[in-house]
């Protein structure tokens, strides 16, 4: 064997050994899906957004529930009016307090008051529609969480299939490099025997170098696929995951696509967003109506801290109406109406686009299935051709170029076959994602 072939062999093992020296992590698709659902950052962000929307909806309960405030204040005064009123509140006023000298120049008096104030909304029409808008927003966030989880499951499945394909590419190219080295050795021996020309040897060397470069690129792609899978699972990158299941054609179960879009979470979410903007638009219009609120207060007075020798209460109702606020309210209604109509158009556009995408995915699935079937037959034919040309070359009946061409064609068809399997599996996963309810 020539020095060139020894170097090539060492290079090949140099690629393989570091890979085996790294920490290989066997992993199943089910493990990937579980880790993604538990740890992926996008899912957690969507859940926090849902919590925010739930908080906004809960704040809307303020239009039904009362507000209650309690305060305790202390003061001292020599103000004639306040001193007289303080004694009156403390129920300690006597006839002597009506002395003009005392009224005009009272002694300092202290007052400690505990006040409980209750306000109860009765009629607040714009608040009702604002709460309805918050509820639609919350429900839209719920649907978005479902769709985010569905998308990340699809993305994790795709990443897992890419990892399977990357391992297959490395496996095929390693075999191709070994075959190229073996053929180069055979060509080199015949060249030394004077049976072949130097051009034949150079052609074999070019073939080997090309396969080695492809293997380096495939190894990089494998690391990239493994790192992306780790990223989706929110784990440290740098290790190499090994799928426990090799790349093979996935099973496809026909699904009913008639109502797929109506029940799909992302479509529902946009519809709910449109409803939320409609409720906001109505709330802005209802702001013209008056508001009716009940109120009440209970007060405790004393000249000592935290005492209550006298008390009193007040209750009533108020009808308030902001009759005119310049052009501000009209402008707000105009803006909210435009926002609602824009959301409605966006919803209809997204639905039409989704229908188009679903039809396209169905055709892509059929095309991928046909390509996978064709690639299997082509690979079988290419393998038989390589076998025949290899035997003929050993007998001196085939040229070097024909052997190398058959070898290159077989490696190419094998890679094409695994690519076709990946494309079919991707088409199945994508179609399932688009029809997931």
Tab-separated table of C-alpha atoms in Angstrom:
chain	number	residue	atom	x	y	z
A	1	UNK	CA	0.000	0.000	0.000
A	2	UNK	CA	1.336	3.440	-0.903
A	3	UNK	CA	2.041	6.210	1.603
A	4	UNK	CA	-0.952	8.078	0.225
A	5	UNK	CA	-3.291	5.184	1.107
A	6	UNK	CA	-1.805	4.816	4.581
A	7	UNK	CA	-2.432	8.496	5.210
A	8	UNK	CA	-6.001	8.196	3.905
A	9	UNK	CA	-6.660	5.243	6.176
A	10	UNK	CA	-5.293	7.112	9.190
A	11	UNK	CA	-7.433	10.136	8.326
A	12	UNK	CA	-10.526	7.937	8.107
A	13	UNK	CA	-9.851	6.447	11.524
A	14	UNK	CA	-9.025	9.938	12.767
A	15	UNK	CA	-12.611	10.933	12.029
A	16	UNK	CA	-14.136	7.842	13.550
A	17	UNK	CA	-12.143	7.635	16.789
A	18	UNK	CA	-12.883	11.177	18.046
A	19	UNK	CA	-16.573	10.523	17.452
A	20	UNK	CA	-16.439	7.371	19.556
A	21	UNK	CA	-14.306	9.110	22.171
A	22	UNK	CA	-17.005	11.719	22.725
A	23	UNK	CA	-19.872	11.016	25.073
A	24	UNK	CA	-22.464	9.279	22.929
A	25	UNK	CA	-26.005	9.635	24.237
A	26	UNK	CA	-28.561	7.120	22.959
A	27	UNK	CA	-31.985	8.747	22.793
A	28	UNK	CA	-35.466	7.875	21.584
A	29	UNK	CA	-37.998	10.122	19.920
A	30	UNK	CA	-40.343	9.739	22.883
A	31	UNK	CA	-37.612	10.937	25.265
A	32	UNK	CA	-36.997	13.949	23.041
A	33	UNK	CA	-40.688	14.865	22.956
A	34	UNK	CA	-41.037	14.574	26.738
A	35	UNK	CA	-37.971	16.723	27.430
A	36	UNK	CA	-39.066	19.359	24.925
A	37	UNK	CA	-42.534	19.611	26.484
A	38	UNK	CA	-41.020	19.897	29.959
A	39	UNK	CA	-38.069	22.205	29.357
A	40	UNK	CA	-38.329	24.130	26.094
A	41	UNK	CA	-38.090	27.884	26.621
A	42	UNK	CA	-40.712	28.784	23.989
A	43	UNK	CA	-43.300	26.634	25.753
A	44	UNK	CA	-42.517	28.184	29.122
A	45	UNK	CA	-42.744	31.683	27.636
A	46	UNK	CA	-46.168	30.911	26.142
A	47	UNK	CA	-47.339	29.608	29.515
A	48	UNK	CA	-46.182	32.821	31.213
A	49	UNK	CA	-48.083	34.818	28.585
A	50	UNK	CA	-51.176	32.766	29.420
A	51	UNK	CA	-50.699	33.556	33.114
A	52	UNK	CA	-50.504	37.259	32.239
A	53	UNK	CA	-53.754	37.025	30.280
A	54	UNK	CA	-55.409	35.186	33.169
A	55	UNK	CA	-54.335	38.023	35.452
A	56	UNK	CA	-55.890	40.600	33.114
A	57	UNK	CA	-59.138	38.628	33.063
A	58	UNK	CA	-59.176	38.338	36.852
A	59	UNK	CA	-58.752	42.111	37.114
A	60	UNK	CA	-61.948	42.389	35.108
A	61	UNK	CA	-63.859	41.050	38.121
A	62	UNK	CA	-63.522	44.547	39.576
A	63	UNK	CA	-66.740	45.529	37.777
A	64	UNK	CA	-68.654	43.034	39.963
A	65	UNK	CA	-66.754	43.069	43.250
A	66	UNK	CA	-66.577	45.923	45.730
A	67	UNK	CA	-63.448	47.802	46.694
A	68	UNK	CA	-62.853	48.092	50.435
A	69	UNK	CA	-60.278	50.343	52.073
A	70	UNK	CA	-59.472	50.800	55.769
A	71	UNK	CA	-57.445	53.644	57.215
A	72	UNK	CA	-56.526	54.942	60.660
A	73	UNK	CA	-55.362	58.546	60.923
A	74	UNK	CA	-54.278	60.753	63.802
A	75	UNK	CA	-54.225	64.548	63.923
A	76	UNK	CA	-54.029	67.505	66.260
A	77	UNK	CA	-55.425	70.957	65.497
A	78	UNK	CA	-56.214	74.404	66.880
A	79	UNK	CA	-58.149	75.404	63.772
A	80	UNK	CA	-61.476	76.754	65.066
A	81	UNK	CA	-63.647	75.049	62.481
A	82	UNK	CA	-61.809	71.719	62.596
A	83	UNK	CA	-61.608	71.722	66.391
A	84	UNK	CA	-65.367	72.251	66.682
A	85	UNK	CA	-66.096	69.584	64.069
A	86	UNK	CA	-63.695	67.138	65.712
A	87	UNK	CA	-65.442	67.452	69.061
A	88	UNK	CA	-68.749	67.022	67.306
A	89	UNK	CA	-67.526	63.796	65.641
A	90	UNK	CA	-66.174	62.537	68.971
A	91	UNK	CA	-69.549	63.292	70.552
A	92	UNK	CA	-67.925	65.272	73.387
A	93	UNK	CA	-69.393	68.679	72.545
A	94	UNK	CA	-70.862	70.569	75.558
A	95	UNK	CA	-72.649	73.875	76.045
A	96	UNK	CA	-69.412	75.435	77.244
A	97	UNK	CA	-67.888	74.804	73.839
A	98	UNK	CA	-70.272	77.418	72.374
A	99	UNK	CA	-68.461	80.148	74.290
A	100	UNK	CA	-67.308	82.590	71.570
A	101	UNK	CA	-63.851	82.812	73.139
A	102	UNK	CA	-63.428	79.033	72.920
A	103	UNK	CA	-64.907	78.935	69.456
A	104	UNK	CA	-62.537	81.571	68.146
A	105	UNK	CA	-59.443	80.405	70.004
A	106	UNK	CA	-59.811	76.715	70.897
A	107	UNK	CA	-57.277	74.649	72.742
A	108	UNK	CA	-55.413	71.957	70.820
A	109	UNK	CA	-57.527	68.898	70.320
A	110	UNK	CA	-56.432	65.453	69.131
A	111	UNK	CA	-58.450	63.146	66.942
A	112	UNK	CA	-57.949	59.518	65.889
A	113	UNK	CA	-60.228	58.221	63.152
A	114	UNK	CA	-60.706	54.742	61.733
A	115	UNK	CA	-62.458	54.812	58.354
A	116	UNK	CA	-63.864	51.917	56.350
A	117	UNK	CA	-64.891	52.829	52.785
A	118	UNK	CA	-66.781	50.509	50.425
A	119	UNK	CA	-67.468	51.198	46.748
A	120	UNK	CA	-69.675	48.832	44.744
A	121	UNK	CA	-70.079	49.141	40.955
A	122	UNK	CA	-73.687	48.648	39.843
A	123	UNK	CA	-73.861	49.520	36.145
A	124	UNK	CA	-70.640	49.748	34.100
A	125	UNK	CA	-71.339	48.733	30.498
A	126	UNK	CA	-67.906	49.519	29.066
A	127	UNK	CA	-66.325	47.520	31.889
A	128	UNK	CA	-68.451	44.492	30.967
A	129	UNK	CA	-67.160	44.499	27.389
A	130	UNK	CA	-63.590	45.110	28.538
A	131	UNK	CA	-63.880	42.023	30.725
A	132	UNK	CA	-65.281	40.104	27.770
A	133	UNK	CA	-62.297	41.211	25.684
A	134	UNK	CA	-59.930	40.045	28.430
A	135	UNK	CA	-61.671	36.659	28.491
A	136	UNK	CA	-61.303	36.232	24.713
A	137	UNK	CA	-57.633	37.211	24.986
A	138	UNK	CA	-57.112	34.654	27.748
A	139	UNK	CA	-58.772	31.908	25.690
A	140	UNK	CA	-56.652	32.887	22.690
A	141	UNK	CA	-53.526	32.532	24.827
A	142	UNK	CA	-54.674	29.071	25.873
A	143	UNK	CA	-54.982	28.045	22.240
A	144	UNK	CA	-51.572	29.537	21.504
A	145	UNK	CA	-50.042	27.439	24.279
A	146	UNK	CA	-51.565	24.306	22.718
A	147	UNK	CA	-50.280	25.260	19.276
A	148	UNK	CA	-46.823	26.117	20.597
A	149	UNK	CA	-46.608	22.677	22.166
A	150	UNK	CA	-47.797	21.066	18.923
A	151	UNK	CA	-45.248	23.028	16.900
A	152	UNK	CA	-42.382	22.183	19.246
A	153	UNK	CA	-43.385	18.515	19.082
A	154	UNK	CA	-43.259	18.728	15.295
A	155	UNK	CA	-39.954	20.606	15.367
A	156	UNK	CA	-38.458	18.061	17.772
A	157	UNK	CA	-39.620	15.235	15.505
A	158	UNK	CA	-38.030	16.950	12.524
A	159	UNK	CA	-34.778	17.503	14.449
A	160	UNK	CA	-34.745	13.843	15.472
A	161	UNK	CA	-35.226	12.783	11.843
A	162	UNK	CA	-32.429	15.136	10.787
A	163	UNK	CA	-30.201	13.445	13.368
A	164	UNK	CA	-31.145	10.044	11.921
A	165	UNK	CA	-30.343	11.282	8.421
A	166	UNK	CA	-27.046	12.805	9.561
A	167	UNK	CA	-25.940	9.498	11.083
A	168	UNK	CA	-26.908	7.677	7.896
A	169	UNK	CA	-24.960	10.132	5.756
A	170	UNK	CA	-21.857	9.629	7.893
A	171	UNK	CA	-22.320	5.862	7.729
A	172	UNK	CA	-22.714	5.857	3.936
A	173	UNK	CA	-19.771	8.195	3.375
A	174	UNK	CA	-17.527	6.187	5.695
A	175	UNK	CA	-18.261	3.129	3.562
A	176	UNK	CA	-17.687	5.181	0.422
A	177	UNK	CA	-14.299	6.409	1.692
A	178	UNK	CA	-13.267	2.845	2.551
A	179	UNK	CA	-14.353	1.688	-0.900
A	180	UNK	CA	-12.528	4.585	-2.532
A	181	UNK	CA	-9.349	3.763	-0.600
A	182	UNK	CA	-9.618	0.103	-1.571
A	183	UNK	CA	-10.118	1.007	-5.239
A	184	UNK	CA	-7.227	3.466	-5.086
A	185	UNK	CA	-5.018	0.722	-3.663
A	186	UNK	CA	-6.043	-1.622	-6.462
A	187	UNK	CA	-5.405	1.058	-9.088
A	188	UNK	CA	-2.030	1.874	-7.508
A	189	UNK	CA	-0.978	-1.786	-7.629
A	190	UNK	CA	-1.894	-2.039	-11.309
A	191	UNK	CA	-0.141	1.236	-12.035
A	192	UNK	CA	3.039	-0.109	-10.458
A	193	UNK	CA	2.648	-3.227	-12.597
A	194	UNK	CA	2.389	-1.037	-15.676
A	195	UNK	CA	-1.173	-2.110	-16.448
A	196	UNK	CA	-2.694	1.379	-15.933
A	197	UNK	CA	-1.645	4.906	-16.707
A	198	UNK	CA	-0.881	7.655	-14.224
A	199	UNK	CA	-4.111	9.431	-15.201
A	200	UNK	CA	-6.055	6.444	-13.843
A	201	UNK	CA	-4.199	6.694	-10.522
A	202	UNK	CA	-4.809	10.434	-10.284
A	203	UNK	CA	-8.473	9.904	-11.049
A	204	UNK	CA	-8.739	7.418	-8.181
A	205	UNK	CA	-6.959	9.836	-5.828
A	206	UNK	CA	-9.328	12.653	-6.773
A	207	UNK	CA	-12.263	10.362	-6.063
A	208	UNK	CA	-10.884	9.472	-2.611
A	209	UNK	CA	-10.184	13.093	-1.722
A	210	UNK	CA	-13.685	14.115	-2.753
A	211	UNK	CA	-15.263	11.437	-0.566
A	212	UNK	CA	-13.058	12.424	2.372
A	213	UNK	CA	-14.209	16.034	2.085
A	214	UNK	CA	-17.840	14.954	1.948
A	215	UNK	CA	-17.321	12.867	5.079
A	216	UNK	CA	-15.854	15.867	6.934
A	217	UNK	CA	-18.891	17.944	5.949
A	218	UNK	CA	-21.282	15.163	6.986
A	219	UNK	CA	-19.545	14.916	10.359
A	220	UNK	CA	-20.053	18.652	10.907
A	221	UNK	CA	-23.709	18.362	9.957
A	222	UNK	CA	-24.090	15.532	12.451
A	223	UNK	CA	-22.712	17.718	15.241
A	224	UNK	CA	-25.016	20.556	14.175
A	225	UNK	CA	-28.061	18.255	14.230
A	226	UNK	CA	-27.109	16.959	17.661
A	227	UNK	CA	-26.583	20.475	19.044
A	228	UNK	CA	-29.942	21.654	17.715
A	229	UNK	CA	-31.689	18.731	19.364
A	230	UNK	CA	-29.990	19.634	22.650
A	231	UNK	CA	-31.106	23.255	22.202
A	232	UNK	CA	-34.740	22.212	21.777
A	233	UNK	CA	-34.515	20.151	24.973
A	234	UNK	CA	-32.815	23.072	26.788
A	235	UNK	CA	-29.701	21.003	27.467
A	236	UNK	CA	-26.014	21.752	27.054
A	237	UNK	CA	-24.714	21.421	23.514
A	238	UNK	CA	-21.524	19.629	22.602
A	239	UNK	CA	-22.447	15.985	23.094
A	240	UNK	CA	-23.466	13.608	20.323
A	241	UNK	CA	-26.918	12.068	20.445
A	242	UNK	CA	-27.437	8.688	18.811
A	243	UNK	CA	-31.013	7.818	17.818
A	244	UNK	CA	-31.958	4.358	18.995
A	245	UNK	CA	-34.082	3.887	15.895
A	246	UNK	CA	-32.593	4.079	12.410
A	247	UNK	CA	-34.082	6.095	9.591
A	248	UNK	CA	-36.924	4.171	7.964
A	249	UNK	CA	-40.263	4.933	6.355
A	250	UNK	CA	-42.817	6.156	8.863
A	251	UNK	CA	-46.352	4.861	9.023
A	252	UNK	CA	-49.041	7.244	7.883
A	253	UNK	CA	-52.639	7.107	9.054
A	254	UNK	CA	-55.175	8.970	6.941
A	255	UNK	CA	-56.896	11.801	8.799
A	256	UNK	CA	-60.066	13.744	8.077
A	257	UNK	CA	-59.075	17.219	6.882
A	258	UNK	CA	-62.603	18.599	6.423
A	259	UNK	CA	-62.773	20.257	9.855
A	260	UNK	CA	-59.049	20.380	10.547
A	261	UNK	CA	-58.807	24.169	10.304
A	262	UNK	CA	-61.944	24.867	12.326
A	263	UNK	CA	-60.625	22.917	15.305
A	264	UNK	CA	-56.939	23.817	14.989
A	265	UNK	CA	-55.651	25.846	17.976
A	266	UNK	CA	-53.810	28.524	15.978
A	267	UNK	CA	-56.882	29.258	13.844
A	268	UNK	CA	-59.065	29.345	16.956
A	269	UNK	CA	-56.596	31.698	18.610
A	270	UNK	CA	-56.797	34.240	15.781
A	271	UNK	CA	-60.582	34.031	15.810
A	272	UNK	CA	-60.590	34.713	19.556
A	273	UNK	CA	-58.197	37.638	19.076
A	274	UNK	CA	-60.613	39.105	16.561
A	275	UNK	CA	-63.459	38.668	19.072
A	276	UNK	CA	-61.375	40.403	21.747
A	277	UNK	CA	-60.845	43.437	19.510
A	278	UNK	CA	-64.554	43.493	18.703
A	279	UNK	CA	-65.386	43.564	22.434
A	280	UNK	CA	-62.861	46.362	22.949
A	281	UNK	CA	-64.510	48.313	20.141
A	282	UNK	CA	-67.916	47.883	21.800
A	283	UNK	CA	-66.472	48.874	25.176
A	284	UNK	CA	-65.209	52.136	23.703
A	285	UNK	CA	-68.673	52.861	22.332
A	286	UNK	CA	-70.305	52.016	25.679
A	287	UNK	CA	-68.054	54.564	27.395
A	288	UNK	CA	-70.646	57.199	26.362
A	289	UNK	CA	-73.146	55.711	28.810
A	290	UNK	CA	-73.312	56.849	32.458
A	291	UNK	CA	-72.001	54.711	35.308
A	292	UNK	CA	-73.899	53.868	38.465
A	293	UNK	CA	-71.940	53.070	41.626
A	294	UNK	CA	-72.925	52.605	45.275
A	295	UNK	CA	-70.727	53.756	48.105
A	296	UNK	CA	-70.624	53.634	51.875
A	297	UNK	CA	-68.312	54.550	54.735
A	298	UNK	CA	-68.141	53.789	58.437
A	299	UNK	CA	-66.046	55.979	60.728
A	300	UNK	CA	-64.853	55.581	64.320
A	301	UNK	CA	-63.576	58.637	66.282
A	302	UNK	CA	-61.775	59.152	69.605
A	303	UNK	CA	-59.146	61.383	71.186
A	304	UNK	CA	-57.088	58.296	72.137
A	305	UNK	CA	-55.158	56.034	69.782
A	306	UNK	CA	-57.043	52.967	68.529
A	307	UNK	CA	-60.189	53.820	70.484
A	308	UNK	CA	-63.748	54.229	69.203
A	309	UNK	CA	-66.109	55.977	71.563
A	310	UNK	CA	-68.135	57.468	68.730
A	311	UNK	CA	-69.018	56.317	65.246
A	312	UNK	CA	-70.986	57.263	62.177
A	313	UNK	CA	-71.772	56.030	58.711
A	314	UNK	CA	-72.579	57.342	55.275
A	315	UNK	CA	-73.995	55.530	52.254
A	316	UNK	CA	-75.480	56.414	48.906
A	317	UNK	CA	-75.212	56.032	45.151
A	318	UNK	CA	-73.703	58.145	42.411
A	319	UNK	CA	-74.593	58.385	38.747
A	320	UNK	CA	-71.685	59.823	36.771
A	321	UNK	CA	-71.546	60.656	33.096
A	322	UNK	CA	-68.607	62.009	31.166
A	323	UNK	CA	-70.723	63.783	28.614
A	324	UNK	CA	-67.907	65.150	26.480
A	325	UNK	CA	-64.139	64.729	26.435
A	326	UNK	CA	-63.315	66.693	23.342
A	327	UNK	CA	-62.442	64.537	20.330
A	328	UNK	CA	-60.542	61.972	22.425
A	329	UNK	CA	-63.385	59.474	22.762
A	330	UNK	CA	-64.401	59.648	19.099
A	331	UNK	CA	-60.811	59.103	18.022
A	332	UNK	CA	-60.503	56.123	20.361
A	333	UNK	CA	-63.619	54.512	18.883
A	334	UNK	CA	-62.321	55.062	15.367
A	335	UNK	CA	-58.997	53.468	16.259
A	336	UNK	CA	-60.529	50.445	18.018
A	337	UNK	CA	-62.877	49.855	15.086
A	338	UNK	CA	-59.958	49.876	12.651
A	339	UNK	CA	-58.027	47.496	14.910
A	340	UNK	CA	-60.973	45.106	15.035
A	341	UNK	CA	-61.481	45.163	11.257
A	342	UNK	CA	-57.742	44.628	10.715
A	343	UNK	CA	-57.832	41.612	13.064
A	344	UNK	CA	-60.814	40.190	11.186
A	345	UNK	CA	-59.033	40.526	7.836
A	346	UNK	CA	-55.895	38.962	9.358
A	347	UNK	CA	-57.948	36.017	10.606
A	348	UNK	CA	-59.590	35.408	7.231
A	349	UNK	CA	-56.244	35.761	5.452
A	350	UNK	CA	-54.546	33.327	7.824
A	351	UNK	CA	-57.347	30.815	7.390
A	352	UNK	CA	-57.124	31.006	3.578
A	353	UNK	CA	-53.350	30.674	3.732
A	354	UNK	CA	-53.680	27.677	6.063
A	355	UNK	CA	-56.082	25.973	3.664
A	356	UNK	CA	-53.601	26.529	0.834
A	357	UNK	CA	-50.766	25.188	2.984
A	358	UNK	CA	-52.769	22.111	3.922
A	359	UNK	CA	-53.524	21.294	0.289
A	360	UNK	CA	-49.876	21.794	-0.608
A	361	UNK	CA	-48.790	19.503	2.236
A	362	UNK	CA	-51.097	16.770	0.982
A	363	UNK	CA	-49.554	16.896	-2.491
A	364	UNK	CA	-46.065	17.032	-0.979
A	365	UNK	CA	-46.831	13.859	0.952
A	366	UNK	CA	-47.850	11.971	-2.192
A	367	UNK	CA	-44.803	13.202	-4.108
A	368	UNK	CA	-42.466	12.210	-1.270
A	369	UNK	CA	-43.989	8.736	-1.141
A	370	UNK	CA	-43.414	8.255	-4.865
A	371	UNK	CA	-39.812	9.492	-4.597
A	372	UNK	CA	-39.114	7.100	-1.731
A	373	UNK	CA	-40.409	4.137	-3.754
A	374	UNK	CA	-38.443	5.167	-6.846
A	375	UNK	CA	-35.243	5.745	-4.889
A	376	UNK	CA	-35.384	2.219	-3.459
A	377	UNK	CA	-35.513	0.716	-6.940
A	378	UNK	CA	-32.773	3.032	-8.206
A	379	UNK	CA	-30.518	2.098	-5.289
A	380	UNK	CA	-31.020	-1.602	-5.974
A	381	UNK	CA	-30.169	-1.122	-9.655
A	382	UNK	CA	-27.088	0.978	-8.789
A	383	UNK	CA	-25.819	-1.659	-6.343
A	384	UNK	CA	-26.108	-4.350	-8.996
A	385	UNK	CA	-24.275	-2.166	-11.528
A	386	UNK	CA	-21.420	-1.552	-9.069
A	387	UNK	CA	-21.153	-5.276	-8.361
A	388	UNK	CA	-20.903	-6.110	-12.054
A	389	UNK	CA	-18.364	-3.374	-12.853
A	390	UNK	CA	-16.212	-4.305	-9.841
A	391	UNK	CA	-16.006	-7.929	-11.015
A	392	UNK	CA	-15.250	-6.863	-14.586
A	393	UNK	CA	-12.531	-4.461	-13.377
A	394	UNK	CA	-10.839	-7.229	-11.392
A	395	UNK	CA	-10.771	-9.294	-14.593
A	396	UNK	CA	-9.355	-6.377	-16.567
A	397	UNK	CA	-12.555	-5.980	-18.617
A	398	UNK	CA	-13.604	-2.563	-17.254
A	399	UNK	CA	-11.846	0.806	-17.240
A	400	UNK	CA	-10.948	2.701	-14.081
A	401	UNK	CA	-13.250	5.567	-14.952
A	402	UNK	CA	-16.249	3.255	-15.313
A	403	UNK	CA	-15.551	1.627	-11.952
A	404	UNK	CA	-15.181	4.970	-10.195
A	405	UNK	CA	-18.321	6.249	-11.902
A	406	UNK	CA	-20.287	3.206	-10.708
A	407	UNK	CA	-18.895	3.601	-7.203
A	408	UNK	CA	-19.793	7.302	-7.115
A	409	UNK	CA	-23.238	6.613	-8.496
A	410	UNK	CA	-23.940	3.974	-5.857
A	411	UNK	CA	-22.926	6.305	-2.999
A	412	UNK	CA	-25.006	9.078	-4.524
A	413	UNK	CA	-28.073	6.867	-4.920
A	414	UNK	CA	-27.729	5.560	-1.374
A	415	UNK	CA	-27.656	9.116	-0.052
A	416	UNK	CA	-30.595	10.027	-2.299
A	417	UNK	CA	-32.531	7.060	-0.938
A	418	UNK	CA	-32.076	8.123	2.687
A	419	UNK	CA	-32.898	11.715	1.736
A	420	UNK	CA	-36.116	10.470	0.120
A	421	UNK	CA	-37.015	8.563	3.291
A	422	UNK	CA	-36.361	11.680	5.367
A	423	UNK	CA	-38.466	13.835	3.038
A	424	UNK	CA	-41.348	11.368	3.235
A	425	UNK	CA	-41.152	11.175	7.029
A	426	UNK	CA	-40.980	14.967	7.196
A	427	UNK	CA	-44.023	15.238	4.918
A	428	UNK	CA	-45.934	12.843	7.194
A	429	UNK	CA	-44.973	14.791	10.331
A	430	UNK	CA	-45.783	18.134	8.677
A	431	UNK	CA	-49.162	16.949	7.425
A	432	UNK	CA	-49.980	15.601	10.891
A	433	UNK	CA	-48.982	18.953	12.391
A	434	UNK	CA	-51.217	20.886	10.015
A	435	UNK	CA	-54.188	18.628	10.852
A	436	UNK	CA	-53.557	18.463	14.607
A	437	UNK	CA	-56.643	19.594	16.503
